[in-house]
Short mmCIF file of C-alpha atoms in Angstrom, two decimals:
data_model
loop_
_atom_site.label_atom_id
_atom_site.label_comp_id
_atom_site.label_asym_id
_atom_site.label_seq_id
_atom_site.Cartn_x
_atom_site.Cartn_y
_atom_site.Cartn_z
CA PRO F 240 -20.23 -12.94 71.58
CA GLY F 241 -19.70 -9.84 73.08
CA LEU F 242 -23.27 -8.79 73.26
CA HIS F 243 -23.80 -12.03 75.89
CA GLN F 244 -21.94 -12.73 78.90
CA PRO F 245 -20.02 -15.98 79.64
CA ILE F 246 -21.95 -19.02 81.24
CA PRO F 247 -20.38 -20.46 84.03
CA ILE F 248 -20.72 -24.29 83.89
CA GLU F 249 -18.86 -26.77 86.06
CA ASN F 250 -15.27 -25.68 85.75
CA GLN F 251 -15.97 -23.83 82.08
CA LEU F 252 -16.86 -20.32 81.47
CA LEU F 253 -18.91 -20.93 78.05
CA VAL F 254 -19.34 -18.46 75.52
CA ASP F 255 -21.01 -17.49 72.14
CA GLY F 256 -19.54 -20.34 69.92
CA GLY F 257 -19.23 -17.87 67.55
CA VAL F 258 -15.90 -17.28 68.41
CA LEU F 259 -14.72 -20.11 66.84
CA ARG F 260 -17.10 -20.37 64.18
CA ASN F 261 -20.01 -18.18 63.39
CA ILE F 262 -22.26 -20.39 61.42
CA PRO F 263 -22.08 -24.25 62.60
CA ILE F 264 -22.86 -26.05 59.52
CA GLU F 265 -20.32 -29.37 60.07
CA GLU F 266 -21.47 -29.46 63.97
CA ALA F 267 -25.15 -29.71 62.27
CA LYS F 268 -24.67 -32.11 59.69
CA LYS F 269 -22.57 -34.16 62.59
CA MET F 270 -25.86 -34.32 64.82
CA GLY F 271 -27.50 -35.37 61.68
CA SER F 272 -29.51 -33.41 59.62
CA ASP F 273 -29.96 -33.97 55.97
CA ILE F 274 -30.68 -30.25 55.03
CA VAL F 275 -28.67 -27.20 56.45
CA ILE F 276 -30.22 -23.81 55.85
CA ALA F 277 -27.84 -21.10 56.98
CA VAL F 278 -28.78 -16.94 57.12
CA ASP F 279 -26.14 -14.95 56.60
CA VAL F 280 -26.62 -11.85 58.93
CA ASP F 281 -23.39 -10.61 58.03
CA SER F 282 -23.03 -6.90 56.70
CA ARG F 283 -20.50 -7.24 53.74
CA ASN F 284 -22.11 -4.67 51.68
CA GLU F 285 -21.80 -1.66 53.86
CA GLN F 286 -19.77 1.35 53.22
CA TYR F 287 -17.66 3.32 55.87
CA LYS F 288 -16.43 7.04 55.28
CA PHE F 289 -12.75 7.79 56.91
CA LYS F 290 -14.65 9.98 59.22
CA ASP F 291 -16.21 6.98 60.60
CA PHE F 292 -13.06 5.44 62.20
CA LYS F 293 -12.32 8.19 64.49
CA SER F 294 -14.71 5.64 66.66
CA PHE F 295 -13.24 3.15 68.73
CA GLU F 296 -16.67 1.20 68.48
CA THR F 297 -16.82 2.04 64.20
CA THR F 298 -13.23 1.06 64.12
CA LEU F 299 -14.20 -2.21 66.51
CA THR F 300 -16.94 -3.54 64.75
CA ARG F 301 -15.03 -2.89 61.03
CA VAL F 302 -12.69 -5.00 62.12
CA ILE F 303 -14.84 -7.79 64.23
CA ASN F 304 -16.91 -7.73 60.67
CA LEU F 305 -14.45 -7.94 58.68
CA GLY F 306 -13.38 -11.40 60.20
CA LEU F 307 -16.64 -12.61 60.73
CA ILE F 308 -17.22 -12.37 56.84
CA ALA F 309 -14.06 -14.14 55.78
CA GLN F 310 -15.02 -16.97 58.02
CA SER F 311 -19.09 -17.43 56.62
CA GLU F 312 -17.98 -17.38 53.29
CA LEU F 313 -16.02 -20.63 53.69
CA LEU F 314 -18.96 -21.83 55.82
CA LEU F 315 -21.46 -20.69 53.34
CA ASN F 316 -20.28 -22.89 51.29
CA LYS F 317 -20.71 -26.08 52.96
CA ALA F 318 -24.68 -24.90 53.58
CA ASP F 319 -27.53 -26.96 51.29
CA ILE F 320 -29.25 -23.63 51.30
CA VAL F 321 -28.02 -19.98 52.41
CA ILE F 322 -31.01 -17.07 53.01
CA SER F 323 -29.52 -13.85 52.94
CA PRO F 324 -31.81 -11.17 54.08
CA ASN F 325 -31.60 -6.96 52.99
CA LEU F 326 -30.18 -5.95 56.32
CA GLU F 327 -29.05 -2.95 54.71
CA GLY F 328 -28.66 0.43 57.79
CA ILE F 329 -29.19 -2.31 60.80
CA ASN F 330 -26.34 -2.34 62.61
CA ILE F 331 -25.36 -5.47 64.86
CA LEU F 332 -26.11 -3.25 67.85
CA ASP F 333 -29.83 -1.94 66.78
CA LEU F 334 -31.95 -3.58 69.57
CA ASP F 335 -34.97 -1.07 69.27
CA HIS F 336 -38.54 -2.48 69.06
CA LYS F 337 -38.48 -0.59 65.25
CA THR F 338 -35.02 -2.17 63.86
CA LEU F 339 -35.70 -5.62 65.08
CA GLU F 340 -38.98 -5.67 62.99
CA LYS F 341 -37.36 -4.34 59.91
CA ALA F 342 -34.81 -7.05 60.98
CA ILE F 343 -37.22 -9.80 61.21
CA LYS F 344 -39.45 -8.84 58.11
CA ALA F 345 -36.80 -8.73 55.47
CA GLY F 346 -35.42 -12.08 57.29
CA GLU F 347 -39.60 -13.60 56.69
CA GLU F 348 -38.88 -11.74 53.25
CA ALA F 349 -35.52 -14.12 51.91
CA ALA F 350 -37.48 -17.17 52.98
CA ILE F 351 -40.15 -16.44 51.60
CA LYS F 352 -38.07 -16.48 47.81
CA LYS F 353 -36.01 -19.31 49.38
CA LEU F 354 -39.10 -21.13 49.22
CA PRO F 355 -39.33 -22.97 46.19
CA GLU F 356 -35.54 -24.25 46.41
CA ILE F 357 -36.08 -25.55 49.98
CA ARG F 358 -38.75 -27.50 48.48
CA LYS F 359 -36.55 -28.81 46.16
CA LYS F 360 -34.28 -30.40 48.26
CA LEU F 361 -36.53 -31.55 50.56
CA GLU F 362 -38.40 -33.17 47.31
CA ALA F 363 -34.54 -34.98 46.61
CA LYS F 364 -34.30 -36.22 49.72
CA ALA F 365 -37.18 -37.67 50.44
CA LYS F 366 -36.52 -39.59 46.60
CA ILE F 367 -33.36 -40.63 47.84
CA LEU F 368 -34.43 -42.17 51.57
CA HIS F 369 -37.20 -43.35 50.44
CA LYS F 370 -34.16 -45.57 47.33
CA SER F 371 -32.89 -46.47 50.05
CA VAL F 372 -36.00 -48.51 52.16
#
């Protein structure tokens, strides 16, 4: 949410939905999604040393990450499939071209590994829909 400026629409100031719900699984289901695939991009395993917390940015980033991780763990359990790319060494603020390519590649690799599970869910859903017709 801190990366994007709030947008005024009518009499409201709208911010990134991650402020209240980092992963909108329930909202997707309410909108009619039969299968919800969530992508988990939170950095859980990032190790910090005591010296890292002398920086305001590092401390703030870690505090935000801990809050998002706690919220995400509850929400991810509601998804049908969770894709978790290996984003080790990639920070949410790393926006250079090389790092973005690395993040995209990690996402593609993780999604490819989940294809059998995705196909299985789709086939099961198709059977349910076919029986109800």
